[in-house]
Coordinates of C-alpha atoms and ligand atoms in Angstrom, one line a residue:
X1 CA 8.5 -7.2 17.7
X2 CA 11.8 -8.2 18.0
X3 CA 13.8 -10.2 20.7
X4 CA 17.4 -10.0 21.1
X5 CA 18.8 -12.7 23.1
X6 CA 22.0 -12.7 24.8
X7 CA 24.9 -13.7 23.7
X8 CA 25.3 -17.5 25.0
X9 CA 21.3 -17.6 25.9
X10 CA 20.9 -21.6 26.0
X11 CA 18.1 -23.7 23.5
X12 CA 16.0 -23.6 26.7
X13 CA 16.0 -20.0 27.2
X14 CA 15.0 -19.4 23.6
X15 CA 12.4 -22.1 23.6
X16 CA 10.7 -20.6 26.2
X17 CA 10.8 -17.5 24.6
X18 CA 9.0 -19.0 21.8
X19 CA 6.3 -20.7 24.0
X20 CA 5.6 -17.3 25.9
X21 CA 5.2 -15.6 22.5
X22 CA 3.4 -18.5 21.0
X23 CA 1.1 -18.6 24.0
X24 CA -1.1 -15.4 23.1
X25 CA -1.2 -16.4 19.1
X26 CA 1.7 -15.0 17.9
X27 CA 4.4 -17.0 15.7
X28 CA 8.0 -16.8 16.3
X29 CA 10.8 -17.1 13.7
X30 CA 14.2 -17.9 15.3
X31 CA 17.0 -16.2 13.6
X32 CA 20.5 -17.8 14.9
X33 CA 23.0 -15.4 14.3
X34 CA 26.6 -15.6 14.5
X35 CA 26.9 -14.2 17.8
X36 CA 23.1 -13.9 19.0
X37 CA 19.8 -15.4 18.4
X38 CA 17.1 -13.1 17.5
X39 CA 13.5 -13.9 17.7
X40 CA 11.1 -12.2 15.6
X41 CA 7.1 -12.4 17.2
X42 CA 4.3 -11.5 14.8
X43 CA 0.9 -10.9 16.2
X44 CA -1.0 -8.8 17.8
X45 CA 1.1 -5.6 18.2
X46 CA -0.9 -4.1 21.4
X47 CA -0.8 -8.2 23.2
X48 CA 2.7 -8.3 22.3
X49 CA 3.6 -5.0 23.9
X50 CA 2.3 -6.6 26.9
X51 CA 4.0 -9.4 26.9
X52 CA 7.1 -8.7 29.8
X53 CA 9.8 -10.5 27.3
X54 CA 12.4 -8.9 28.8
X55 CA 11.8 -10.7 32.2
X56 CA 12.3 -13.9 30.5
X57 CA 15.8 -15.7 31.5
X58 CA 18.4 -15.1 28.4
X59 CA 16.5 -11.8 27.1
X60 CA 18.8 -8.9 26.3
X61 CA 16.4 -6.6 25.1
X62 CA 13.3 -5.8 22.9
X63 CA 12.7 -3.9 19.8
X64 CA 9.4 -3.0 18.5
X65 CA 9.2 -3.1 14.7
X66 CA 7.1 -0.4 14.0
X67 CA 7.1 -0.9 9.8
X68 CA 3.8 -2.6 8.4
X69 CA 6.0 -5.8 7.1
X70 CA 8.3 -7.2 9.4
X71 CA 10.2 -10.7 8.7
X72 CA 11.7 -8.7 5.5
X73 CA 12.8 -5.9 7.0
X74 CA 16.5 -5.1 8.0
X75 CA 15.4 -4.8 11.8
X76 CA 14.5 -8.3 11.8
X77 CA 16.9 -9.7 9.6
X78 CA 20.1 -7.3 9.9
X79 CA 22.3 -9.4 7.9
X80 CA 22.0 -9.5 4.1
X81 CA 20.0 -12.5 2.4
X82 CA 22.6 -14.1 -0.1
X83 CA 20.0 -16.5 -2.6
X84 CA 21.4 -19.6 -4.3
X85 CA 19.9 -20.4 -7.2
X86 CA 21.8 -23.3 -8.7
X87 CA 25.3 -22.3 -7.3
X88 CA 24.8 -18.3 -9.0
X89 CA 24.4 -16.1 -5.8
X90 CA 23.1 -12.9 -5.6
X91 CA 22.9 -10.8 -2.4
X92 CA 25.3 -9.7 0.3
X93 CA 27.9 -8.6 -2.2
X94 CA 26.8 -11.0 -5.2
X95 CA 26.1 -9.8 -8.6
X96 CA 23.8 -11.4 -10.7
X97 CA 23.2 -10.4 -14.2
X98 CA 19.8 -12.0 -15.4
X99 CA 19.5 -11.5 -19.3
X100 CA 17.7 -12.8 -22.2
X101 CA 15.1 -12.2 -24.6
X102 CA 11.4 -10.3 -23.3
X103 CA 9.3 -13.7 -24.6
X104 CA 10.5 -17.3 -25.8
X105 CA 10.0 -17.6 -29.6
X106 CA 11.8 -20.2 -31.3
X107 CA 14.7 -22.9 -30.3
X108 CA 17.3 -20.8 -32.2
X109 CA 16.1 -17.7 -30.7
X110 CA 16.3 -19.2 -27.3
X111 CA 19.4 -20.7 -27.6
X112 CA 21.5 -17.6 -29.8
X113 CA 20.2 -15.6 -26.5
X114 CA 21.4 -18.1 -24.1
X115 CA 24.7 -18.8 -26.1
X116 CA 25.6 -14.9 -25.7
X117 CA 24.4 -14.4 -22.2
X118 CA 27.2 -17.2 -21.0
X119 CA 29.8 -15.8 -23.5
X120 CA 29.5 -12.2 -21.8
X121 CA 29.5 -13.5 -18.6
X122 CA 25.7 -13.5 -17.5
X123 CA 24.6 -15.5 -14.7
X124 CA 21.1 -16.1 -15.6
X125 CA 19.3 -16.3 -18.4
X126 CA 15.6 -14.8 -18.5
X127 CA 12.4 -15.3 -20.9
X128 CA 8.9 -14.8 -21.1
X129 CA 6.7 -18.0 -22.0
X130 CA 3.6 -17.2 -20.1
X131 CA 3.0 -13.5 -20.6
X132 CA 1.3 -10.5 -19.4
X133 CA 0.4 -8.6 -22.2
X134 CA -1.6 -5.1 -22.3
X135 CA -3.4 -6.2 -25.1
X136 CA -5.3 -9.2 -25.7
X137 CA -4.5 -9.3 -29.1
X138 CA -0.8 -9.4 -28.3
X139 CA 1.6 -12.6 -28.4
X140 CA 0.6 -14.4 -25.4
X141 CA 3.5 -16.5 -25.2
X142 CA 4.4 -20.0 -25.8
X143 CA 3.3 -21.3 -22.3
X144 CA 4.5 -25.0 -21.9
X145 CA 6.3 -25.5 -25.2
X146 CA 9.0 -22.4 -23.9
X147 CA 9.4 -23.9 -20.6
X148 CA 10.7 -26.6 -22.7
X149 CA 13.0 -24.5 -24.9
X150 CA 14.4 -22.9 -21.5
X151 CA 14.8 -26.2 -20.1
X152 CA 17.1 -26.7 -23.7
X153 CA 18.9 -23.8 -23.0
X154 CA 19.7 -24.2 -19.2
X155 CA 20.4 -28.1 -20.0
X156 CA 23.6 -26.2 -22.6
X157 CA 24.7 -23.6 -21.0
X158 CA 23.8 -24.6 -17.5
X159 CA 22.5 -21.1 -16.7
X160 CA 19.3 -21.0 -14.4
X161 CA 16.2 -20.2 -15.9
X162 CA 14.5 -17.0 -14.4
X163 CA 10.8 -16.8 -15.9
X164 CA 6.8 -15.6 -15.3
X165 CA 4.3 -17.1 -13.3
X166 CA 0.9 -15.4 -14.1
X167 CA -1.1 -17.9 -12.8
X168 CA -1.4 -20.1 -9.4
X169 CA -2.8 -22.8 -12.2
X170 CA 0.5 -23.0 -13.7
X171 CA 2.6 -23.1 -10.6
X172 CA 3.3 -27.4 -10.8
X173 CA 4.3 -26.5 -14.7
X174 CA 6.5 -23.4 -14.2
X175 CA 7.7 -24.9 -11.2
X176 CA 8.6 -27.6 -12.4
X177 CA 11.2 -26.0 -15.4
X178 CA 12.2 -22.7 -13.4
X179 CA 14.9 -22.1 -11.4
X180 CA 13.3 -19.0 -10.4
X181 CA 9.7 -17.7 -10.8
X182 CA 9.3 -14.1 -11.6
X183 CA 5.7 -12.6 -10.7
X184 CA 5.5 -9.5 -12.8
X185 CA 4.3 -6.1 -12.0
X186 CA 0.6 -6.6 -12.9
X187 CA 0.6 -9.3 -10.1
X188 CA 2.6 -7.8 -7.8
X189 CA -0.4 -7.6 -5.8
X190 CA -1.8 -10.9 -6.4
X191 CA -2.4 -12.3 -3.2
X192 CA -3.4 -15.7 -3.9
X193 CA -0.2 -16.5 -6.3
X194 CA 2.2 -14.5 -3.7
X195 CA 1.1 -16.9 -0.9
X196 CA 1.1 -19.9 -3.2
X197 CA 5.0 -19.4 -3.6
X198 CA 5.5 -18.8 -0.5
X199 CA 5.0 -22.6 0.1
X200 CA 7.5 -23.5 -2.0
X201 CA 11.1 -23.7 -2.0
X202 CA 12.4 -21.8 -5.0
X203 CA 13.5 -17.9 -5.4
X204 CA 11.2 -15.7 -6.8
X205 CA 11.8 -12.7 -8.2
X206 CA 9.3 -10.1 -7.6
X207 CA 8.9 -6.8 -9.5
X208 CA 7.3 -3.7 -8.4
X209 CA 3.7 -3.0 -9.6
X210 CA 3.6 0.1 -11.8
X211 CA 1.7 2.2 -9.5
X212 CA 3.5 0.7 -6.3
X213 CA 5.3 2.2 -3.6
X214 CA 8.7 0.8 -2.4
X215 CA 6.6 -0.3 0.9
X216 CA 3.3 -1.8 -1.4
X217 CA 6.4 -3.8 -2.7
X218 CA 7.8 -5.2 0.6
X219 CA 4.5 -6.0 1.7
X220 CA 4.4 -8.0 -1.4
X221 CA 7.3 -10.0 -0.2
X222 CA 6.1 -10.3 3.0
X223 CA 3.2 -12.4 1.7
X224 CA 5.5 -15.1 0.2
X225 CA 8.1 -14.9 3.5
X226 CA 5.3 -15.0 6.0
X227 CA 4.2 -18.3 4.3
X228 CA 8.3 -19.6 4.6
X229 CA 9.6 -18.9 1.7
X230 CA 12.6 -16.9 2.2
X231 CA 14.2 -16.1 -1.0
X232 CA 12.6 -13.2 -2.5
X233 CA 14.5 -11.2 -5.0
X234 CA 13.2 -7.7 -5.2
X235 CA 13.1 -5.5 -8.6
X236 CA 12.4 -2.3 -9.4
X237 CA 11.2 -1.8 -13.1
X238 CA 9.9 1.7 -13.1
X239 CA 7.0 3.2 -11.8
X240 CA 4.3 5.2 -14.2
X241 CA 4.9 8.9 -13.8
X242 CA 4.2 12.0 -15.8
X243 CA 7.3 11.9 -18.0
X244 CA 6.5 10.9 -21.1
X245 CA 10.4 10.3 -22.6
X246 CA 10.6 6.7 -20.9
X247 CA 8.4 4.2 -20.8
X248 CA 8.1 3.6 -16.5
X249 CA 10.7 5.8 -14.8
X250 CA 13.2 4.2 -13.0
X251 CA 13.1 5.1 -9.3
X252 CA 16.4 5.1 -8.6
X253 CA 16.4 6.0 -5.2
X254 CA 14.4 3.1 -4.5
X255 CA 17.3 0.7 -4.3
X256 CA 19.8 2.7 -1.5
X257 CA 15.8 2.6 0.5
X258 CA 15.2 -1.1 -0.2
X259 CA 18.4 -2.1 0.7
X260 CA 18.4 0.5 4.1
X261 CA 14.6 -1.3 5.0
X262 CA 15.1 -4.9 4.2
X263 CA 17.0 -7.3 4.1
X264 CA 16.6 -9.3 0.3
X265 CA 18.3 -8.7 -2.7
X266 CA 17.0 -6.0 -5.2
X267 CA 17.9 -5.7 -8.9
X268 CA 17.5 -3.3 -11.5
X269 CA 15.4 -3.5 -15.2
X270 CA 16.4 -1.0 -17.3
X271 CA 14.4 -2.9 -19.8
X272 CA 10.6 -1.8 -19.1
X273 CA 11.7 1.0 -16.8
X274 CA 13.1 3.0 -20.1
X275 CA 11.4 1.3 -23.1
X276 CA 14.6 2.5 -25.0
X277 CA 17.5 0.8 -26.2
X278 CA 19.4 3.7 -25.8
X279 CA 18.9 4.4 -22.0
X280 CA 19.7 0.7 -21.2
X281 CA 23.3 1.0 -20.3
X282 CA 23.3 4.2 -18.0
X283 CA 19.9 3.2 -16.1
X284 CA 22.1 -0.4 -15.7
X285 CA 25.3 1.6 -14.7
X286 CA 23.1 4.1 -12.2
X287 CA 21.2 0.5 -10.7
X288 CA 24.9 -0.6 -9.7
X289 CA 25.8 2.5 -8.6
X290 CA 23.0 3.2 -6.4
X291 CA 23.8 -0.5 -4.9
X292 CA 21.8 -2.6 -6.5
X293 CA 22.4 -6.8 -6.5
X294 CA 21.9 -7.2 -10.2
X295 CA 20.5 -6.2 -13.5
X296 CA 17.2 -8.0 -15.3
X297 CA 17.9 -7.2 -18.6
X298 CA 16.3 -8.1 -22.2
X299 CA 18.5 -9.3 -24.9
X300 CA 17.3 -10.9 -28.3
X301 CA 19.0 -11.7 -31.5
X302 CA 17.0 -9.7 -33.6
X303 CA 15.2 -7.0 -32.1
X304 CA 13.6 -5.7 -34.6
X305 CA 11.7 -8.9 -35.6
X306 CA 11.1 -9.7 -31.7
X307 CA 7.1 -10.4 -30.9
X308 CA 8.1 -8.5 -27.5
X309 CA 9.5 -5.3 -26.7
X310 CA 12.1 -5.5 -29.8
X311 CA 12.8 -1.5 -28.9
X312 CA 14.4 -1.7 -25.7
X313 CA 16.1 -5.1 -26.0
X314 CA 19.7 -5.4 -26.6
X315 CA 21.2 -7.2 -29.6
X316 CA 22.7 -10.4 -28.4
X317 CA 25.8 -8.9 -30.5
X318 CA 26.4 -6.1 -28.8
X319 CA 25.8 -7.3 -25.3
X320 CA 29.0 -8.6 -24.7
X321 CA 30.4 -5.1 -24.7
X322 CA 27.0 -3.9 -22.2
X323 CA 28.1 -7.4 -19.6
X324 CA 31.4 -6.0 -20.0
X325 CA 30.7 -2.5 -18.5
X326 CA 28.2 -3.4 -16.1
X327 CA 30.3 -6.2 -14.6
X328 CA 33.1 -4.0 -14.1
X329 CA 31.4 -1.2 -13.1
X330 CA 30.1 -4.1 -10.4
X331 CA 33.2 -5.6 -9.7
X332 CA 34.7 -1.8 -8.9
X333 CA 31.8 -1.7 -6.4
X334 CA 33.4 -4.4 -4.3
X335 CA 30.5 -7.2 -5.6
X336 CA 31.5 -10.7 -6.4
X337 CA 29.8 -12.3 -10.3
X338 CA 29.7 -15.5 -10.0
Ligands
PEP401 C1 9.0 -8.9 -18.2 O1 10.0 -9.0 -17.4 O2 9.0 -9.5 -19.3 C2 7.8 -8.1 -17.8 C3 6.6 -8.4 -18.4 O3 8.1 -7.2 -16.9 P1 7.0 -6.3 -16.1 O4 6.2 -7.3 -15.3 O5 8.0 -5.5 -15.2 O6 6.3 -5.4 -17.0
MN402 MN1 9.5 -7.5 -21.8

């Protein structure tokens, strides 16, 4: 449920507010707005309902929030979230673009990546060192040793280092070199991890499971927000259907519905959603059309010798000409990259 103050309710009236909700076991989460405070309760729906709110001194009204997650949502939050992760915002008319190789291999790897992703104009730079891979035979990644090369390439090019958390194990180590912590789609659903970085104080980005629904997904988020963590970036990376063309297809449509039910950032991969080099520009162009925040995007050096999804990563030589169209194309949508 949702409580709109007045405009000009005093401290006192919203304070008691929060003791009358606080009373029956709820929580309260002040929201001070430009023009009016707005206090989300969390509890007990059928307690809540009976709670005469609007009696309270300063009350303008009350709105029940009838979705299963609630501190994400747009009815609790109406203004967009804009995250800053190391001065690059994304959100309320920020673009990010997030690019970089699929796994860390080697320092010149790393850093050719890095080097092309600030030349085009990127504003992050992503890479896998912990990763989730379908096979247990697969590169597992370099685990603490690419923190470390990430670490080289933020400390050159002074982009911020997007990369995987699999494990709440590793959360002081990936913590301690990311800027922000991307839980992948095979953990979307982890419980334990989501409410593990919910107690920090660092974005995470978090992709949608492959057999997820757009509100599976916001749930997810609301595991990490309900704990106070309230920079969530939202991706959609494609979800498994029966088209067989494309890796994951991209649910487009799911970005205009994120972005009408909630309030966080959501970006694009037109990476694992197509699983083809060829589709990666006009899935990125359709993600910014359709409104989304940003692009996650894989770009490598030399993708055919890449231990990682070589086929649907980018040459770092040619991705100055992809930034190029998806920044305008972003820019032309009214969105600031920065
Ligand atoms: C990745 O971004 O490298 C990755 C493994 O993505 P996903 O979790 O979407 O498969
Ligand atoms: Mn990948």
């Amino acid at each position: 449920m949702m409580v709109v103050m007045h405009e000009g309710a005093t401290e006192d009236q919203i304070a008691h507010v929060v003791v009358r909700i606080e009373e029956i076991g709820a929580t309260a989460h002040v929201s001070h707005g430009e023009r009016v405070t707005v206090i989300g309760a969390i509890g007990e729906r059928e307690e809540l309902a009976a709670l005469p709110l609007e009696a309270c001194p300063g009350v303008d009204h009350v709105v029940a929030i009838l979705k299963p997650y609630k501190l994400v949502s747009r009815e609790f939050h109406p203004v967009d979230t804009v995250i800053d992760v190391r001065g690059k915002k994304i959100g309320g008319g920020h673009f990010a673009l997030i690019a970089g190789p699929c796994s860390v291999e080697t320092p010149d790897q790393v850093m050719q990546a890095a080097r092309a992703v600030q030349a085009a104009g990127g504003t992050m730079m992503r890479g896998g060192a912990f990763k989730p891979r379908t096979s247990p035979y697969s590169f597992q990644g370099l685990g603490l040793d690419g923190l470390k090369l990430l670490a080289e390439a933020r400390a050159e090019t002074g982009l911020p280092i997007v990369t995987e958390i699999m494990d709440p194990r590793d959360l002081d180590v990936v913590h301690e070199y990311a800027d922000v912590l991307q839980v992948g789609a095979r953990n979307m659903q982890n419980f334990l991890l989501l409410a593990e970085l919910g107690k920090l104080r660092k974005p995470v980005l978090l992709k949608r499971g492959l057999s997820a629904t757009v509100e599976e997904l916001l749930m997810a988020a609301e595991y990490i927000v309900k704990e106070g963590n309230l920079d969530v970036i939202l991706c959609e990376r494609g979800i498994r259907t029966f088209e067989t063309a494309t890796r994951n297809t991209l649910d487009i449509s799911a970005v205009p519905i994120v972005r009408m039910a909630s309030h966080l950032p959501i970006v694009v991969d037109p990476s694992h959603s197509a699983g083809r080099l060829d589709l990666v520009l006009p899935l990125s162009l359709a993600g910014v059309a359709a409104g989304a925040d940003g692009v996650l995007v894989e770009t490598h050096p030399s993708p055919e010798h890449a231990l990682c999804d070589g086929p649907q990563s980018l040459c770092t030589d040619d991705f100055g000409e992809y930034a190029d169209r998806v920044l305008s194309l972003a820019r032309w949508a009214g969105k600031t990259v920065a």
